[in-house]
Tab-separated table of C-alpha atoms in Angstrom:
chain	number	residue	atom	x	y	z
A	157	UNK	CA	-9.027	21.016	-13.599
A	158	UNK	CA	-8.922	17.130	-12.827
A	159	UNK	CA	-5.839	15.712	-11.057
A	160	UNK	CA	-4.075	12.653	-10.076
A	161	UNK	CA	-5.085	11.525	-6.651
A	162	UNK	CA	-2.905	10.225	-4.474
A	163	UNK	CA	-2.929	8.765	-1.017
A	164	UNK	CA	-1.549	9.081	1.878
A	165	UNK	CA	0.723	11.833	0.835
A	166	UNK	CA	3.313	10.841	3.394
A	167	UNK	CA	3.684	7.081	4.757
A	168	UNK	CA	6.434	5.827	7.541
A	169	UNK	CA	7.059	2.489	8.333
A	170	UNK	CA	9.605	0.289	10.055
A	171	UNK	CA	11.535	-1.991	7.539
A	172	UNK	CA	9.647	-5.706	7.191
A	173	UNK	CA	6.047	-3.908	7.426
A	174	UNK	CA	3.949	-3.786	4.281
A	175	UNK	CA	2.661	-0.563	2.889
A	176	UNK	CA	0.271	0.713	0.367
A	177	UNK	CA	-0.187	2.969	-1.591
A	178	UNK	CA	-2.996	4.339	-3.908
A	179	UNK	CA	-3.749	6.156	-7.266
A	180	UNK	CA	-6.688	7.366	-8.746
A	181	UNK	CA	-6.037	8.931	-12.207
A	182	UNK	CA	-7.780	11.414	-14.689
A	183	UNK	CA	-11.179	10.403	-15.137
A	184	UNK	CA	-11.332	8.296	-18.739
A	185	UNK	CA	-7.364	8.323	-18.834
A	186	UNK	CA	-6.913	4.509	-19.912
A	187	UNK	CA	-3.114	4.427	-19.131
A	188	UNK	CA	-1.619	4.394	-15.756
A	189	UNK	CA	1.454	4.531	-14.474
A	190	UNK	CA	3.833	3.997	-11.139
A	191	UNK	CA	7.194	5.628	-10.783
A	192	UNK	CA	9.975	5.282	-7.781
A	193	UNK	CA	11.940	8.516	-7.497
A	194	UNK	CA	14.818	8.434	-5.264
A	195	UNK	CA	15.885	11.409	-3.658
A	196	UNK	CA	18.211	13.542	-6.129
A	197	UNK	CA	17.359	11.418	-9.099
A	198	UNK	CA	14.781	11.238	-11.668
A	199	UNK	CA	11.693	9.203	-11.529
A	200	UNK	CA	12.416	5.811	-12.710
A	201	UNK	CA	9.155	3.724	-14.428
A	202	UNK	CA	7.881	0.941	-12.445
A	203	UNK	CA	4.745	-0.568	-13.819
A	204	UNK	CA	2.420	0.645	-16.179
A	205	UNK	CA	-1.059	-0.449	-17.091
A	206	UNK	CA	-3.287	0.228	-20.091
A	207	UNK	CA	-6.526	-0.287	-18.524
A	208	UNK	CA	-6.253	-3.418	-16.033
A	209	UNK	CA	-3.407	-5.036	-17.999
A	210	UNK	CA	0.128	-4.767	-17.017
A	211	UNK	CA	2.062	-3.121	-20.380
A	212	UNK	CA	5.675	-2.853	-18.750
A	213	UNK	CA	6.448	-3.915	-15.514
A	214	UNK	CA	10.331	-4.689	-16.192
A	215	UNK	CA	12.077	-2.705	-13.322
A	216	UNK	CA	9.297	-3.850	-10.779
A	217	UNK	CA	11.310	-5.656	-8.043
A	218	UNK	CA	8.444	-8.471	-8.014
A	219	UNK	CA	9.776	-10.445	-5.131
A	220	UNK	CA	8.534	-7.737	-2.945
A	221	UNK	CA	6.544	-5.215	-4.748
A	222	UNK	CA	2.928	-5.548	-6.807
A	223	UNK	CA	0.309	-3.571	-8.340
A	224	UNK	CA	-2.761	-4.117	-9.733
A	225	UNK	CA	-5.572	-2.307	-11.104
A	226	UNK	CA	-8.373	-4.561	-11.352
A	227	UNK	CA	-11.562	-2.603	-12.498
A	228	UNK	CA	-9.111	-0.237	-14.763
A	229	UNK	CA	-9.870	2.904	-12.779
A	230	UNK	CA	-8.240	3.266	-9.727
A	231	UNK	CA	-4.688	1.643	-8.791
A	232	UNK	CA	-2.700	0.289	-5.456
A	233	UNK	CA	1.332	-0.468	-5.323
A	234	UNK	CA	1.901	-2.435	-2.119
A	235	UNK	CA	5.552	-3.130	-0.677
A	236	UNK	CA	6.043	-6.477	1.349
A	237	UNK	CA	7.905	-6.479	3.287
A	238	UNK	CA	9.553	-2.584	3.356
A	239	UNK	CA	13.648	-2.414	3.007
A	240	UNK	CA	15.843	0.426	3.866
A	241	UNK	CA	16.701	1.291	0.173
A	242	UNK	CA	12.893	1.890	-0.539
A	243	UNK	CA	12.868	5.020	0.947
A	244	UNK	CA	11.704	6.830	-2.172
A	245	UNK	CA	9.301	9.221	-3.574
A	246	UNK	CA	6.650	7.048	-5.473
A	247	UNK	CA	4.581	9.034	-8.108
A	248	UNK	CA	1.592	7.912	-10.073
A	249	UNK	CA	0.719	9.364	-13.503
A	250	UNK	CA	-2.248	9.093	-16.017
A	251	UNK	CA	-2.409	9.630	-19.974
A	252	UNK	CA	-5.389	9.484	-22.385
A	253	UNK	CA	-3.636	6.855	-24.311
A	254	UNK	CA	-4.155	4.407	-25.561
A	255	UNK	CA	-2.557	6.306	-28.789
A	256	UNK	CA	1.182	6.164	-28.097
A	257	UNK	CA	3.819	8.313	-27.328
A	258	UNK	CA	2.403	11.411	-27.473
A	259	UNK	CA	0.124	11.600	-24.908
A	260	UNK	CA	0.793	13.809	-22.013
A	261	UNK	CA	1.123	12.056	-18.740
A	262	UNK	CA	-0.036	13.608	-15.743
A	263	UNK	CA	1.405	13.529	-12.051
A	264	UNK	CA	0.038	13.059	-9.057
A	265	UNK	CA	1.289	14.636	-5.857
A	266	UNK	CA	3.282	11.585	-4.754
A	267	UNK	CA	3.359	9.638	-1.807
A	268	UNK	CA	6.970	10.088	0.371
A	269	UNK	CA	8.111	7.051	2.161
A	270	UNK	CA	9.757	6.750	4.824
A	271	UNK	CA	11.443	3.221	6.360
A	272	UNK	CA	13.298	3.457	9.149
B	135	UNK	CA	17.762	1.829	-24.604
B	136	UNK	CA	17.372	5.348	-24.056
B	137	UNK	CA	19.533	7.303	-21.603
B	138	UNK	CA	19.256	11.104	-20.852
B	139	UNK	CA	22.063	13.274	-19.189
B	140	UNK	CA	21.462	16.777	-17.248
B	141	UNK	CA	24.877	18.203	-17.592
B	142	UNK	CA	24.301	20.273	-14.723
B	143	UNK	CA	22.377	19.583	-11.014
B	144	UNK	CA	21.930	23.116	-9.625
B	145	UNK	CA	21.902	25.966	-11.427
B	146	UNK	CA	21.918	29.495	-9.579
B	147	UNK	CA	20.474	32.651	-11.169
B	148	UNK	CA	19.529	36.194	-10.433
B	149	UNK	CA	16.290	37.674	-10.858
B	150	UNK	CA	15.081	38.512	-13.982
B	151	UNK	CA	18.572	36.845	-15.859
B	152	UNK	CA	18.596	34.670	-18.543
B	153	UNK	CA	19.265	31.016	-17.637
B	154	UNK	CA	19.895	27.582	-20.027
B	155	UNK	CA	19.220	23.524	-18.612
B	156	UNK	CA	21.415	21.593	-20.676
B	157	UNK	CA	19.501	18.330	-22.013
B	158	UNK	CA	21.886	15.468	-24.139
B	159	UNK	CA	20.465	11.770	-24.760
B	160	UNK	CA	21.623	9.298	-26.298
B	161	UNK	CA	19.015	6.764	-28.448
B	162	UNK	CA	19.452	4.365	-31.222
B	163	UNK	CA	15.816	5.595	-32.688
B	164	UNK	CA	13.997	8.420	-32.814
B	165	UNK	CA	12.378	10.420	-29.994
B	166	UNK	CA	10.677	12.337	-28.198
B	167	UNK	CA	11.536	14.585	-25.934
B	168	UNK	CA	10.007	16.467	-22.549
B	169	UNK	CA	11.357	19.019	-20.375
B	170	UNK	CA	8.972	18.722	-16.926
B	171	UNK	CA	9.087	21.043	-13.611
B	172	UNK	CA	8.639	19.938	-10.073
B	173	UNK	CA	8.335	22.450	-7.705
B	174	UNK	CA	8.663	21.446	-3.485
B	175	UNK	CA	6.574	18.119	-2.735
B	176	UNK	CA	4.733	18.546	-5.956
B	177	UNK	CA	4.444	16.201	-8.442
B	178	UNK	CA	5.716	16.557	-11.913
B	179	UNK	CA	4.117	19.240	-14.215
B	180	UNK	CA	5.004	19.314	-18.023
B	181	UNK	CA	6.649	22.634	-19.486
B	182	UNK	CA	6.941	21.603	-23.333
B	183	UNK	CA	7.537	18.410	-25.499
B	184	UNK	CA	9.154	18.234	-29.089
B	185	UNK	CA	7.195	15.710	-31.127
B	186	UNK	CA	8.062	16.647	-34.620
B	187	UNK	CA	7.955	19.945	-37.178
B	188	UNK	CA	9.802	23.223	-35.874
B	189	UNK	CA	12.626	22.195	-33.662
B	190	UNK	CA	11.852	25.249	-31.384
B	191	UNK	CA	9.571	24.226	-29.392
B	192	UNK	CA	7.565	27.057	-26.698
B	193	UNK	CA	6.230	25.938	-23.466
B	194	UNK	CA	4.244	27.349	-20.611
B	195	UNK	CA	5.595	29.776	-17.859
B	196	UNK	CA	7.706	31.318	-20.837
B	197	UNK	CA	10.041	28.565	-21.184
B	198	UNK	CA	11.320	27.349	-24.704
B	199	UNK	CA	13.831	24.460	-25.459
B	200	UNK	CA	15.385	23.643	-29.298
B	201	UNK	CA	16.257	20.361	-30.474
B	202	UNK	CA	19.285	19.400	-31.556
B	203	UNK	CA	19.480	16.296	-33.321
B	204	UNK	CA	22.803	16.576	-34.526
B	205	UNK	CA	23.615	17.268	-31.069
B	206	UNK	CA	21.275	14.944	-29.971
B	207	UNK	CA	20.556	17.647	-27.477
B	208	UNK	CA	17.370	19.345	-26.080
B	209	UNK	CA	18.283	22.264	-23.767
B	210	UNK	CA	15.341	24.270	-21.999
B	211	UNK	CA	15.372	28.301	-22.255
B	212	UNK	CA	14.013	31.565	-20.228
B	213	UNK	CA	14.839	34.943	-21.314
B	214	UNK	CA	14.497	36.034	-18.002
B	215	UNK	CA	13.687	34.437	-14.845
B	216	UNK	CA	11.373	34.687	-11.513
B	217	UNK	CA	11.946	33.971	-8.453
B	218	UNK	CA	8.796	31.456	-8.887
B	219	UNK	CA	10.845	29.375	-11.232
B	220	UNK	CA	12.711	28.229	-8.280
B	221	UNK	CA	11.823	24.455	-8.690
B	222	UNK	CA	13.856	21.004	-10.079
B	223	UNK	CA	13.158	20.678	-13.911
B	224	UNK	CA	13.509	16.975	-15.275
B	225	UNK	CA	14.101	16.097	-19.029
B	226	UNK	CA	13.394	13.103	-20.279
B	227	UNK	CA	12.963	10.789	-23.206
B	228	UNK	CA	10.256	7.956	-25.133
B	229	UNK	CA	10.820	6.251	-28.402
B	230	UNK	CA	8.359	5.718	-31.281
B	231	UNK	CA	7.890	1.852	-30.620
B	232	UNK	CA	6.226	0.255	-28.145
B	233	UNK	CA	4.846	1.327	-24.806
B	234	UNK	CA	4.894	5.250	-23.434
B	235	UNK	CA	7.663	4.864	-21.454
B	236	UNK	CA	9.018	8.008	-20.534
B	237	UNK	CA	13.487	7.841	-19.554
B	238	UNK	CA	13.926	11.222	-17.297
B	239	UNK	CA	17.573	12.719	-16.514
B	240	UNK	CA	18.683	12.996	-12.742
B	241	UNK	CA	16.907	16.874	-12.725
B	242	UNK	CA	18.849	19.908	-12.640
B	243	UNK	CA	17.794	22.673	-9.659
B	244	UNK	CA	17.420	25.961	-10.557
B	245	UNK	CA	17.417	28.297	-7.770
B	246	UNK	CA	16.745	31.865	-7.951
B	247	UNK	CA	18.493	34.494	-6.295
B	248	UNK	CA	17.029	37.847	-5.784
C-alpha cells in the first residue's frame, strides 16, 4: 500500500539553526499538506498546496518558516532560524483532490523536533 | 470558523468493555466530520468520516460514531475494546466551501487496561 514519506523521522537542533524537513506524498495525490502538532494537542494546518501552488498558508509563521513544492511532487518545510516553542511534531499529508472536501488525507509518519 | 472540542483527554477501559469519545463542534455551515487514530510515533490513520446520508456512520477496526446535528455532536463507538486500541484518537472538522482544511480537537487517549 503507498505511504507518505517522510524524512528524517527525528531532527534535533540548537535554537537559531535552520532545519528541514521533507515530504513525499501518494504517488498522483495532487494536494499536499503540512501540519505542526504540539505535544498534547491536535495537529494544527500549516500550508497546503494543490499541486505547486500554495492554497492556504494562513497560520504559517512566514517570518521564519517556508515551504515550497516546486515540481508538484515532492515537498520541503524549512525553519530559519529554530525557536524554543517549535518543538513540535510536524506531519505531512496527501489527498487525491483536487475534488474538495471529501477526499481522504493521508499521514505520513512525522518528523519530531527537537530544539534545545 | 470551525472549532472542535474532545470533552475528555484520557479515557481508561478494560478489556473487552464498551467505551464512547465524546466529539462536539461548533460551525456556522455545514460539515464534515472525521474521527482519526494515532497510535505511538505514528502518523494519523483515518477510522470513519460522516459526509452525508445515514448519520451512523461504521469505520474500520470496529469503530462506529453517529452524528448529531442537533447536538452538533459526533461521538466515536466500540462495543468492546482491545488492548490494540490503546492509541490517541483525534476528531476533527472541514466545511463545504473552500479549501480541505481539516480543524482536529486536542485528541482524547484511550488506554486499555487488561
Amino acid at each position: 500500500e503507498a505511504e507518505v514519506a517522510q524524512s528524517p523521522r527525528y531532527k534535533i537542533t540548537e535554537k537559531s539553526q535552520a532545519v528541514a524537513f521533507w515530504c513525499d506524498p501518494i504517488s498522483g495525490h495532487a494536494t499536499l499538506y503540512w501540519y505542526r502538532q504540539i505535544l498534547g494537542q491536535g495537529p494544527e494546518l500549516l500550508v497546503q498546496f494543490q499541486d505547486e501552488s500554495v492554497v492556504d498558508d494562513s497560520q504559517l509563521p512566514k517570518d521564519r518558516f517556508s515551504a515550497e513544492r516546486l515540481k508538484g511532487v515532492d515537498s520541503t518545510l524549512k525553519i530559519q532560524p529554530a525557536e524554543l516553542g517549535d518543538s513540535a511534531m510536524y506531519l505531512c499529508a496527501s489527498s487525491l483532490g483536487p475534488s474538495g472536501n471529501t477526499d481522504t488525507q493521508y499521514f505520513g509518519p512525522g518528523t519530531r523536533l527537537t530544539v534545545l | 470558523a470551525q472549532s472542535v472540542t474532545q470533552l475528555d483527554s484520557q479515557v481508561p477501559v478494560f478489556e473487552e468493555a464498551p467505551v464512547e469519545l465524546r466529539c462536539n463542534y461548533s460551525s456556522s455551515v455545514s460539515v464534515y466530520l472525521f474521527w482519526y487514530v494515532q497510535y505511538p510515533n505514528q502518523g494519523l490513520q483515518l477510522l470513519l468520516k460522516y459526509l452525508s446520508g445515514s448519520t451512523l456512520v461504521k469505520g474500520i477496526n470496529g469503530f462506529e460514531a453517529e452524528f448529531n446535528k442537533s447536538q452538533t455532536s459526533f461521538h466515536l463507538r466500540k462495543p468492546s475494546v482491545h488492548i490494540s486500541d490503546t492509541a490517541e484518537y483525534f476528531c476533527a472538522v472541514s466545511n463545504f466551501l473552500g479549501a480541505q482544511k481539516l480543524v482536529f480537537g486536542q485528541g482524547t487517549r484511550l488506554t486499555i487496561n487488561p
